[in-house]
C-alpha atoms as a printed R data frame, in Angstrom:
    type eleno elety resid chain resno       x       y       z
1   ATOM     1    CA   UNK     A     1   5.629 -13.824  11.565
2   ATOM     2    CA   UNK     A     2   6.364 -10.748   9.521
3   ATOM     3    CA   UNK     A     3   4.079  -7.741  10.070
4   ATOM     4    CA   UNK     A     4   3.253  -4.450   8.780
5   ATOM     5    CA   UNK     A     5   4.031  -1.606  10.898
6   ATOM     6    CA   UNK     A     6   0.222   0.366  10.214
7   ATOM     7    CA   UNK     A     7  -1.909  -1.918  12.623
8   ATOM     8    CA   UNK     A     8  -4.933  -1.425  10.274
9   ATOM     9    CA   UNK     A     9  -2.408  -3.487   7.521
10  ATOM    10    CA   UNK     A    10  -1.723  -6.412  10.261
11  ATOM    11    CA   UNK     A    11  -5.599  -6.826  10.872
12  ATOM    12    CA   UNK     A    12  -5.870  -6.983   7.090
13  ATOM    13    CA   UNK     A    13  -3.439  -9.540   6.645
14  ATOM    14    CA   UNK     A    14  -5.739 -11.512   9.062
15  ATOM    15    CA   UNK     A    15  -8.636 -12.541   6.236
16  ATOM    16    CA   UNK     A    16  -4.935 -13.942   3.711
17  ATOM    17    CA   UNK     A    17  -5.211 -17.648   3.504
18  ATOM    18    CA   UNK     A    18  -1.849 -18.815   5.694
19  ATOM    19    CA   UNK     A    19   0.115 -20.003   2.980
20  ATOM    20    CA   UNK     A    20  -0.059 -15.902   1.209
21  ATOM    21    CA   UNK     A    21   0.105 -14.004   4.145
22  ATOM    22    CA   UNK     A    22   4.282 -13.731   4.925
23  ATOM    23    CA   UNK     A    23   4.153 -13.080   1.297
24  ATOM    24    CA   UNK     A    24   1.611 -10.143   1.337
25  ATOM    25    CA   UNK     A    25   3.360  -9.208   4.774
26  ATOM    26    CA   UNK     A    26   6.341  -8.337   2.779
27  ATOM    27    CA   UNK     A    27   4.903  -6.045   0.099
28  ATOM    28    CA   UNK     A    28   3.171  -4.627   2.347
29  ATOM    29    CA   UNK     A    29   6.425  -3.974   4.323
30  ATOM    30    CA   UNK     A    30   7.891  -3.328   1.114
31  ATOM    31    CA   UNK     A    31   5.966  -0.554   0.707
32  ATOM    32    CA   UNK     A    32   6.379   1.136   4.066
33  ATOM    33    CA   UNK     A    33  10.075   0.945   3.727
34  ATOM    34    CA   UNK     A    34   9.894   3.294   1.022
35  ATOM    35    CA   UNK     A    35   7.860   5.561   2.616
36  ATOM    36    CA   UNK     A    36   9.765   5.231   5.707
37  ATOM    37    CA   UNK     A    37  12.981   6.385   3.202
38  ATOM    38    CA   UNK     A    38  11.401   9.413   2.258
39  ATOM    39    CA   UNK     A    39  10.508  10.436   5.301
40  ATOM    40    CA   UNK     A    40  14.279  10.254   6.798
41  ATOM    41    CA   UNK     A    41  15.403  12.088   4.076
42  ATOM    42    CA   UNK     A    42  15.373  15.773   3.691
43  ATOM    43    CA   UNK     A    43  17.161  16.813   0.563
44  ATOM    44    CA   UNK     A    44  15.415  15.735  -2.309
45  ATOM    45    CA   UNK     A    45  18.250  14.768  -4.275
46  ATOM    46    CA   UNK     A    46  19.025  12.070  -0.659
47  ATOM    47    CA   UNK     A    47  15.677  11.231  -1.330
48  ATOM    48    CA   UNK     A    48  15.871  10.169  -4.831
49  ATOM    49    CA   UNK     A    49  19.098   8.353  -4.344
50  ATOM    50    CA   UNK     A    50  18.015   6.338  -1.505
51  ATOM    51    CA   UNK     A    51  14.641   5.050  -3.005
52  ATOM    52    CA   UNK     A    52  16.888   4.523  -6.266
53  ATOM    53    CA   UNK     A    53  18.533   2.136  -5.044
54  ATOM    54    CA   UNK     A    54  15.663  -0.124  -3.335
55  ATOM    55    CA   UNK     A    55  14.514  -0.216  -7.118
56  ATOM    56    CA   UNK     A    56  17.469  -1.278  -8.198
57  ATOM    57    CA   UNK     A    57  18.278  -4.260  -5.478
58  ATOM    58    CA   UNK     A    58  14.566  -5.108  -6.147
59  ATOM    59    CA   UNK     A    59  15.574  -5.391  -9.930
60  ATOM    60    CA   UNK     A    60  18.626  -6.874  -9.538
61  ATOM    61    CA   UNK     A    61  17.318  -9.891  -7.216
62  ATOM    62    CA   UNK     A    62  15.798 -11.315 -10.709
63  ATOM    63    CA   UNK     A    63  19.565 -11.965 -11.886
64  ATOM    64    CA   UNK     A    64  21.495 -12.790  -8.569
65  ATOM    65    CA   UNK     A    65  21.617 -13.350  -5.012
66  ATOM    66    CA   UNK     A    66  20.203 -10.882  -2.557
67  ATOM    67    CA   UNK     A    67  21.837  -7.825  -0.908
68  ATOM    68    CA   UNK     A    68  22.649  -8.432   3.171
69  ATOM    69    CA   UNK     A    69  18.991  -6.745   4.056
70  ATOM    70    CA   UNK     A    70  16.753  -8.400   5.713
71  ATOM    71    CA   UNK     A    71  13.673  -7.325   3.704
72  ATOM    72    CA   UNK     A    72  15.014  -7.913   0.062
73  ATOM    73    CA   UNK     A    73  16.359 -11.682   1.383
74  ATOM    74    CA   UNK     A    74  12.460 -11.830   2.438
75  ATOM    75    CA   UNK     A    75  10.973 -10.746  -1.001
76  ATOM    76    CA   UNK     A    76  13.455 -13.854  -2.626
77  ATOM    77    CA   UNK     A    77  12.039 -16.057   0.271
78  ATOM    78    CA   UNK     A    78   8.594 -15.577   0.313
79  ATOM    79    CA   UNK     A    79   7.405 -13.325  -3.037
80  ATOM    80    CA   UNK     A    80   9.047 -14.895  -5.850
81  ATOM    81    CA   UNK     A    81   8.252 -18.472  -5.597
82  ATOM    82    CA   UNK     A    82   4.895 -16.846  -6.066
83  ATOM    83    CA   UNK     A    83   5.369 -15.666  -9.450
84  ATOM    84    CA   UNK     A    84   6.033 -12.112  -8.580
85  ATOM    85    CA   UNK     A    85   9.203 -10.749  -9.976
86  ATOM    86    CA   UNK     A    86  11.544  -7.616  -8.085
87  ATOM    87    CA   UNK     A    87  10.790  -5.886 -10.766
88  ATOM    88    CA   UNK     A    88   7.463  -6.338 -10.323
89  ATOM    89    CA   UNK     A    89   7.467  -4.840  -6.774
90  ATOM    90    CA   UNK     A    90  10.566  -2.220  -8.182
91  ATOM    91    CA   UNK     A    91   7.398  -0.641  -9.321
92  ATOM    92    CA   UNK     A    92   6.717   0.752  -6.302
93  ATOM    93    CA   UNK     A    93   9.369   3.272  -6.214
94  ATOM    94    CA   UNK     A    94   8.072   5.148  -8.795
95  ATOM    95    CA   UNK     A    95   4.831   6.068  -6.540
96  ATOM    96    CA   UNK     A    96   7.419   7.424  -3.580
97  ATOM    97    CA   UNK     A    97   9.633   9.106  -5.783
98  ATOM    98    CA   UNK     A    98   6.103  11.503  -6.789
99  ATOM    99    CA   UNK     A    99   6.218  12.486  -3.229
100 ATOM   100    CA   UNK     A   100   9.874  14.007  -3.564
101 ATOM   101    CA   UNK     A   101   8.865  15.889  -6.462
102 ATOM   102    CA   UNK     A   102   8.353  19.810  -6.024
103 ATOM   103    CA   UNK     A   103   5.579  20.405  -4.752
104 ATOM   104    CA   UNK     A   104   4.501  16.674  -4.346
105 ATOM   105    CA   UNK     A   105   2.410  15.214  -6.702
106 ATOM   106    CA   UNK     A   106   0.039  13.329  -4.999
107 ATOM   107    CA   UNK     A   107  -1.858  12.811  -8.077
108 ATOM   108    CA   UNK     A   108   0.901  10.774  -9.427
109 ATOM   109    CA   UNK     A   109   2.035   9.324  -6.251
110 ATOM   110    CA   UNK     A   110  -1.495   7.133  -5.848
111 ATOM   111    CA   UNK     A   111  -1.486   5.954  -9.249
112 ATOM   112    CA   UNK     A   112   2.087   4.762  -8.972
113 ATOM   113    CA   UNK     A   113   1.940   3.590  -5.784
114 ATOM   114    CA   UNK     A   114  -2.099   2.236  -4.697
115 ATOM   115    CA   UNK     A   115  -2.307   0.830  -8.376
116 ATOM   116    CA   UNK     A   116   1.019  -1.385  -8.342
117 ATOM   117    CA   UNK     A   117   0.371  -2.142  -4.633
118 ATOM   118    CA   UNK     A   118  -3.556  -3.502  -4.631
119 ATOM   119    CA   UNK     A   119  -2.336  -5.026  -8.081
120 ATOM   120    CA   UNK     A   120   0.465  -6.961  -6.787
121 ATOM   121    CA   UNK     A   121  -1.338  -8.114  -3.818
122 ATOM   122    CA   UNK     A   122  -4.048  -9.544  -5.709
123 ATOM   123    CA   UNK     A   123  -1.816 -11.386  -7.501
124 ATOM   124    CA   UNK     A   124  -0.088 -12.738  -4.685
125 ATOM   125    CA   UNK     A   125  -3.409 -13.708  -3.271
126 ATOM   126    CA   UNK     A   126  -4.455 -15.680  -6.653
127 ATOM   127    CA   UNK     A   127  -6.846 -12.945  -8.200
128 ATOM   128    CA   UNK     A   128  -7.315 -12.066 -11.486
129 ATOM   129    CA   UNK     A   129  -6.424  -7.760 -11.296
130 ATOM   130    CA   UNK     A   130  -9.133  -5.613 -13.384
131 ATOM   131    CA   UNK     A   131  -9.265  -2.139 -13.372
132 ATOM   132    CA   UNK     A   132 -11.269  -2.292 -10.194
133 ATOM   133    CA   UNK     A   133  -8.540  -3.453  -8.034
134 ATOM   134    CA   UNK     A   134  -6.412  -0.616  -9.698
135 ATOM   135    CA   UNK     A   135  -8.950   1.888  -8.879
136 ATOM   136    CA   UNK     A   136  -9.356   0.577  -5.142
137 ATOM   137    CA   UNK     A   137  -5.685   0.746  -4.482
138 ATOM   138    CA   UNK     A   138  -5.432   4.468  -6.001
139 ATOM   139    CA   UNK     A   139  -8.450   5.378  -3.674
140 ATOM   140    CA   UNK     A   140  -7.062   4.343  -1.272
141 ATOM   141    CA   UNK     A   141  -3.273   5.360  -1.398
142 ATOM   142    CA   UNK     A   142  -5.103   9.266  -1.748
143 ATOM   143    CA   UNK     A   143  -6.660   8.528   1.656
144 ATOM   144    CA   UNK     A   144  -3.333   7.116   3.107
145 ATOM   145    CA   UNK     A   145  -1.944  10.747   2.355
146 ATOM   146    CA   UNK     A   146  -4.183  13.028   3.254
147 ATOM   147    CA   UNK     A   147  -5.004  11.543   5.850
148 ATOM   148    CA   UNK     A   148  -1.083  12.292   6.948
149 ATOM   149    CA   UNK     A   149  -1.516  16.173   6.407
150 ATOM   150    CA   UNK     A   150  -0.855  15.836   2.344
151 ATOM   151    CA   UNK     A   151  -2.601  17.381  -0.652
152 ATOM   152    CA   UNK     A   152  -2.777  21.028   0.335
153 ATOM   153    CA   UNK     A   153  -5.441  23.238  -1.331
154 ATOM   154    CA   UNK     A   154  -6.344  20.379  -3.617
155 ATOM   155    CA   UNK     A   155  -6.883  17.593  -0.879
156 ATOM   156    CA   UNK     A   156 -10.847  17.839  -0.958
157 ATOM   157    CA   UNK     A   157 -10.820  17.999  -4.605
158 ATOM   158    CA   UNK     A   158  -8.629  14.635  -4.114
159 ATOM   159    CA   UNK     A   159 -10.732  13.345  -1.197
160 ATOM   160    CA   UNK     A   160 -13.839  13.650  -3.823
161 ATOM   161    CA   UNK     A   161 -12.014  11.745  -6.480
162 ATOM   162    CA   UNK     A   162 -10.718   8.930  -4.064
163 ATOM   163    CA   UNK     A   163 -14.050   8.163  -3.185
164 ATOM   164    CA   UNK     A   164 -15.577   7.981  -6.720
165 ATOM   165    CA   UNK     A   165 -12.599   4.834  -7.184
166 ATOM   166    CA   UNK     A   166 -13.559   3.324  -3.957
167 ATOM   167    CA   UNK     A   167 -16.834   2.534  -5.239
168 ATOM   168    CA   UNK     A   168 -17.860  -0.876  -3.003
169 ATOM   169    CA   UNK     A   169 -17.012  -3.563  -5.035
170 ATOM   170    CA   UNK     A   170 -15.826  -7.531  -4.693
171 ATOM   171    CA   UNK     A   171 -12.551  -7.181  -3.709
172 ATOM   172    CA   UNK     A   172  -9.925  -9.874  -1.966
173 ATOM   173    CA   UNK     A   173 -10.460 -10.331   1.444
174 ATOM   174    CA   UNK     A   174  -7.250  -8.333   2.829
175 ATOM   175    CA   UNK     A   175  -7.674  -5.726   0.480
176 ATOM   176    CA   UNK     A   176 -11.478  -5.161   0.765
177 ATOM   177    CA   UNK     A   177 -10.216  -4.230   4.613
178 ATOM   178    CA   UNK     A   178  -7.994  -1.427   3.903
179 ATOM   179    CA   UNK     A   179 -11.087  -0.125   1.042
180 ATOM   180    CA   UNK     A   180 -13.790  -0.456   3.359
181 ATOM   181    CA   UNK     A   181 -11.530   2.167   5.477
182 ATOM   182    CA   UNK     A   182 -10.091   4.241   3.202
183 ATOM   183    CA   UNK     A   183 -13.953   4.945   1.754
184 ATOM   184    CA   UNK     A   184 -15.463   5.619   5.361
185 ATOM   185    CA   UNK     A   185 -12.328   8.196   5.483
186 ATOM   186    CA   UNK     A   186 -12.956  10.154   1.831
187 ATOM   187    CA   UNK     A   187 -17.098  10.366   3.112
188 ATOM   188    CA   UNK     A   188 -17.665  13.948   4.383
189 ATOM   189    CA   UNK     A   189 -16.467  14.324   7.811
190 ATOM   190    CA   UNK     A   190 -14.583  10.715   7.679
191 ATOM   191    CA   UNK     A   191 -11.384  12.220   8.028
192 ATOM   192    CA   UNK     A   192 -12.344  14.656  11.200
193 ATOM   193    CA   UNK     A   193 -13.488  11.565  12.795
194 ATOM   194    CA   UNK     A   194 -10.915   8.862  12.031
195 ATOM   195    CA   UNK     A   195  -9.512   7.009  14.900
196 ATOM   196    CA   UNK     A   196  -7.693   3.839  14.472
197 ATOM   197    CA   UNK     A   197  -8.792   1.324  16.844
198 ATOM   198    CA   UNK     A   198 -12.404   2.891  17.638
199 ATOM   199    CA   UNK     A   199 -15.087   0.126  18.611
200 ATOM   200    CA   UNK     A   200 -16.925   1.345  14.775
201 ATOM   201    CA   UNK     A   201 -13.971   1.344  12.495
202 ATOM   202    CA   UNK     A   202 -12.787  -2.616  13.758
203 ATOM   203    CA   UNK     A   203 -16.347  -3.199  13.746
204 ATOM   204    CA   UNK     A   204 -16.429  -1.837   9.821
205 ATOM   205    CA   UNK     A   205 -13.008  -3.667   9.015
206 ATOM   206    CA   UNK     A   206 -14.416  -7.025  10.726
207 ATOM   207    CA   UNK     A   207 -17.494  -6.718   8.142
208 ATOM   208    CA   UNK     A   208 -15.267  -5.963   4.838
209 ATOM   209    CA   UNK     A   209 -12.889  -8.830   5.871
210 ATOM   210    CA   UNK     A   210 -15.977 -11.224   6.393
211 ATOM   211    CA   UNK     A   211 -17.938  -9.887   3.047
212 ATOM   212    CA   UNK     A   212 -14.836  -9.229   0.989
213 ATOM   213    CA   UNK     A   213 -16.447  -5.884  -0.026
């Protein structure tokens, strides 16, 4: 079974009906590849070329055969037979490549990155996507940041903003999880106090899985 790397992801992927969950697994891994690309590069111009390319083998794969890499020979396997497209999840890129700007523009980076994300894993999961999935996924890819030391001067102003799109609302399953978080962490003093794993914050993912909200 394929898994996210974050842990709070994997328990997520627990409330995906079986036959959508290697397929969300993959996005989802998708998505930490790229971030996992920035982070190994230093030079932003490395950066730029190496997250380049992942958006254009995710294009290609909608004319050909799959690269030898594991993860884009998963995306043929289990995303497209689900209607997605690779350059549906090429979108992604655009959301990492915000982070290599100078400075960062974390701004951009949620809204290119939570949006396309929370969007495409509705999808995969049979939703219809509304604005409020959007917002949810752009709430929480702000949280997913700062909560990794991003944002500078402006990451209150930010954590303010992320919780105005993580307004509760009916979400699916997996992603009402990773909301249900990423709002506890924009409240006042949610960050200060996060700690994945703590007997309260399984206890608050449990209850967003089970609700959907």
């Amino acid at each position: 079974m394929i898994q996210p790397d974050d842990p709070e992801r994997a328990l997520a992927l627990v409330y995906a009906p079986q036959d959508r969950r290697e397929a969300l697994a993959v996005l989802w891994r998708l998505d930490e590849r790229m971030g996992q690309v920035l982070a190994a590069a230093h030079e932003p111009m490395i950066r730029a070329i190496r997250l380049a390319w992942w958006r254009e083998a995710l294009e290609a794969l909608d004319g050909g055969p799959p690269p030898d890499e594991p993860l884009l020979q998963d995306v043929v396997r289990h995303i497209l037979p689900l209607g997605l497209s690779g350059a549906d999840c090429a979108a992604l890129e655009e959301g990492w490549a915000a982070l290599g700007d100078l400075p960062p523009d974390l701004a951009r980076h949620a809204r290119t990155r939570g949006r396309p994300l929370f969007e495409l894993s509705a999808r995969l999961l049979g939703w219809p996507v509304d604005r409020a999935i959007g917002n949810a996924g752009e709430g929480w890819a702000l949280i997913d940041r700062i909560a990794m030391g991003d944002g500078g001067e402006e990451a209150e102003a930010l954590r303010g903003h992320a919780l105005e799109l993580l307004a509760p609302v009916r979400l699916p399953r997996p992603l009402a999880v990773l909301a249900a978080l990423a709002r506890r962490d924009a409240r006042p003093g949610g960050l200060e106090s996060r700690r994945q794993g703590s007997p309260r914050r399984l206890f608050r993912a449990l209850a967003a899985g089970m609700l959907g909200r």
